[in-house]
Amino acid sequence: MIMPSPEIIVASTLDTVLFIVIATGLAQNGLYVLQLVLAMQELATQRPEKRAGLLWRRYADISPPISLLVPAYNEELSIVDSLSSMLALNYPDFEVIAVNDGSTDGTLQAMIDGFGLKPVIRHYSEAVPHQPLRCVYGSPQYPKLVVVDKANGGKSDALNAGITLSRFPIFCAVDADSILESDALLRAAQPFIDDPVRTVAVGGTIRIANGCRIERGRVLSFGLPRSLLGLFQTVEYLRAFLMARLAWSRMRTLTIISGAFGLFKRQTAIAVGGYSHGTVGEDMELVVKIHRYMRDRRQDYRITFVPEPVCWTEAPESWRVLGRQRSRWQRGALETFFRHGDMLFRPKYGRIGVVGFGHVLIVDVLGPPIEVLGYLLVPMLWFLGLLSVDYLLAFLALTFVFGIFVSVASLILEEIELQRVPRISDLALLTLVAVVENFGYRQISNLWRLRGLWQYLRGHQGWGVMSRVGFRHT
Amino acid sequence: MLLSGIWTVSLGFAAVSLATMLVLILTRAVSGRRARRKAEQREMLLLALLGWLEDGGAENGAAIRRSLARDGRLATGLLTEVFEIVRGDGQLRLAALAEEAGIGEWIRRALRKGPVRDRLDAAEALIWFPSPKTTEALRLAVSDVQDDVSFAAAATLAGFGSELTLDERLLERLGRFGSSRRIELVLNRFAAQRPDALVDVVLDEALSDRVRTVALDAVTQTGLPGTLELLLSLEASPSADIRVAVARNLGTLGHPDGAPTIGRYLTDDRWEVRSKAAEAVGRLGTIELGPALCALLLDENWWVRHRAGEALAKLGDLGIEALNEMAAIAAQTTLGQTATHILAERNRSAA
């Protein structure tokens, strides 16, 4: 038997690696095109109603009551403004349950002082596991507000405490540092009105508040972030929400609802045990658990994304903090993927197993390491003369040029269907950013995700420090 | 071949998307000016309308008619808002002015031919333009291919007191519409005019429980004679949803003859029925059912325990006394804690 020479082995290995790099890039971009087409279809058939007054007239009488759950950890700067704006939401029947998750700053005292709170007794059942509650507070001046103080247990633990205390059939998980538009609940509740039996969860759009004019927890006017990092994230959020989530919602394969703004049927969330502990991707994990639970029981259900309800969030403005956030998101996605890995491609889980989990596999699990491998190998091999120009161009096309198309296309969707960017100059700037982000930012983002993968493999836990300036100063 | 194709296709896609974006930015520049002009027009028209409603000058009326006739879409949006804030004689005058300006006709046309959202808006807006022509247009719209438009048209017709019948076609649609809460709007409007027809819906076992329970809620709201008998006839329904609806409506009706049924429901197999029955006891104020409520404070389901406690607190001194006793003698148990918490919540809301 003749053994192949080392040169032939090296060459064929390189060929295989390059084939994998190109094939993964093609699969990723194929998914993006599919998402675009589906998102366009969805927006064309379900055009959001812009007139809030009309929505109120149409739905106020039949809107289900909602409990807003607001976990707060060291939010002293903004908690009173955030809760005040939530209490002023334009929705017929809701309560706000703020959970102080053992903050080490003056979050609890700020709420006590800001709303004149006093300890109260509230009847509740331990519906889902969480750290013991220390005290429940209420105020006759703000009958819709309940504040609970508990030992620190993390975001999922705080949300579970909120689920325990809530009494309405639907709860809405909202980040304490986020701002909801006044009619966000009215819009987000629509799937629960149209299909109250089958709808178990609804997600809404998150947008970046940096650069907007904000006063007392309300967005007064839209503006773009002043930093390049903020602008990159603005385009990223548009792509993620207006394209990816809307598309998967149309296909009924949505595997994530952002922790910053998501509505769930309380009974279903309790049935799956509430938010899981020991993961930083508790928002995705809850959605996947619900899919699994409903599919295991062969129940007909809907998890929907609505493009219009806008929740504004403060984006990190420093590379270090953003890097930590992205690594954590990556870790969260991997934790959920491997916890529920048996759902992948299993016929029992239908399109969730094939499309939903297939997407996570290609984009979150395989995508980052293979793309980074491509960045290292392709230019080097081309430089050494071991790679044809065709290979180089194909790789550049898949990683740079196609990225421009995807980013600009999500901006096109936004402009045609929603028009939430009021100034033409802002629109032009975002178009420029959609091009530029593919040269540098996308690659750095991949490195952060790779770090997330590394942290996951090493069993890293925890959130890391998220320093914020607070909306008061934006 | 494949590799060079990837480059070409990607480049082509990127170029097309950038060109499209450029066109959109230019379009926005043009439409932005138009939108500003329209907003100004709207503002002026709104002021003129409010002024005319105040003084009713004939000259102003003619000018407003001309402005309204110029842009049907703008006029419809504006009028819908003004109708919401004007009452009585003002509404009638406004409707007559808009009809003279041809807006009624514009909306009826939109109902027939417009895109879905316009048809839906039109079906709702026509509530302000009652006329034989409107009734006819709405009747046709009840058969619209879009369920939303169909139900909005049906609800508007019912609001007119029109002789719309809940015929098989409409009922089939309601059933097909699944569980949507929008059917509550249609049936509530209908109940105000034709409660008797809804009784048939309630009794029709071929229809979905969802449609039947919504109809039952709507009938109860009207206070139609015979509602109690209707509710009692459904007491033994095999459907838990129907039994829950019976308990809820007996509570709403508040008739003492409903108490025996409520009493039986307190031991129903389904917790949803027991919980709703406990709530109904509180609304009826039936002291005789107090001991049964006390027993429910040990129910396996938290909601049943909670509702039973609330109902006891609503039974007056006897109920409060019972809760106090339980709080004292069983302080460390679920029973005692339920009683303590309910009393605390009651005291807070009383304060």
Short mmCIF file of N, CA, C and O in Angstrom, two decimals, chain B residues 83 86-97 130:
data_model
loop_
_atom_site.label_atom_id
_atom_site.label_comp_id
_atom_site.label_asym_id
_atom_site.label_seq_id
_atom_site.Cartn_x
_atom_site.Cartn_y
_atom_site.Cartn_z
N PHE B 83 -64.94 62.90 16.11
CA PHE B 83 -66.17 62.24 16.56
C PHE B 83 -66.04 61.72 17.99
O PHE B 83 -66.99 61.70 18.75
N VAL B 86 -66.55 64.71 20.43
CA VAL B 86 -67.77 65.52 20.33
C VAL B 86 -68.97 64.66 20.73
O VAL B 86 -68.98 63.45 20.49
N ARG B 87 -69.95 65.26 21.36
CA ARG B 87 -71.12 64.48 21.79
C ARG B 87 -72.41 65.11 21.26
O ARG B 87 -72.44 66.27 20.86
N GLY B 88 -73.48 64.33 21.27
CA GLY B 88 -74.84 64.81 21.00
C GLY B 88 -75.03 65.48 19.66
O GLY B 88 -74.63 64.96 18.61
N ASP B 89 -75.59 66.71 19.72
CA ASP B 89 -75.95 67.46 18.52
C ASP B 89 -74.72 67.71 17.63
O ASP B 89 -74.78 67.63 16.41
N GLY B 90 -73.58 67.95 18.27
CA GLY B 90 -72.33 68.20 17.54
C GLY B 90 -71.99 67.04 16.63
O GLY B 90 -71.58 67.23 15.48
N GLN B 91 -72.17 65.81 17.15
CA GLN B 91 -71.87 64.61 16.35
C GLN B 91 -72.76 64.55 15.11
O GLN B 91 -72.30 64.26 14.01
N LEU B 92 -74.04 64.84 15.30
CA LEU B 92 -75.01 64.78 14.18
C LEU B 92 -74.65 65.80 13.11
O LEU B 92 -74.65 65.50 11.92
N ARG B 93 -74.32 67.02 13.57
CA ARG B 93 -73.97 68.09 12.61
C ARG B 93 -72.70 67.73 11.85
O ARG B 93 -72.59 67.92 10.64
N LEU B 94 -71.75 67.18 12.59
CA LEU B 94 -70.48 66.80 11.97
C LEU B 94 -70.71 65.70 10.93
O LEU B 94 -70.15 65.74 9.83
N ALA B 95 -71.55 64.72 11.30
CA ALA B 95 -71.84 63.61 10.37
C ALA B 95 -72.50 64.15 9.11
O ALA B 95 -72.16 63.73 7.99
N ALA B 96 -73.44 65.10 9.29
CA ALA B 96 -74.15 65.65 8.12
C ALA B 96 -73.17 66.42 7.22
O ALA B 96 -73.18 66.26 5.99
N LEU B 97 -72.29 67.19 7.86
CA LEU B 97 -71.29 67.95 7.09
C LEU B 97 -70.38 67.01 6.30
O LEU B 97 -70.11 67.22 5.11
N PRO B 130 -74.62 56.64 9.87
CA PRO B 130 -75.75 55.72 9.68
C PRO B 130 -76.64 56.19 8.52
O PRO B 130 -77.03 57.36 8.47
#
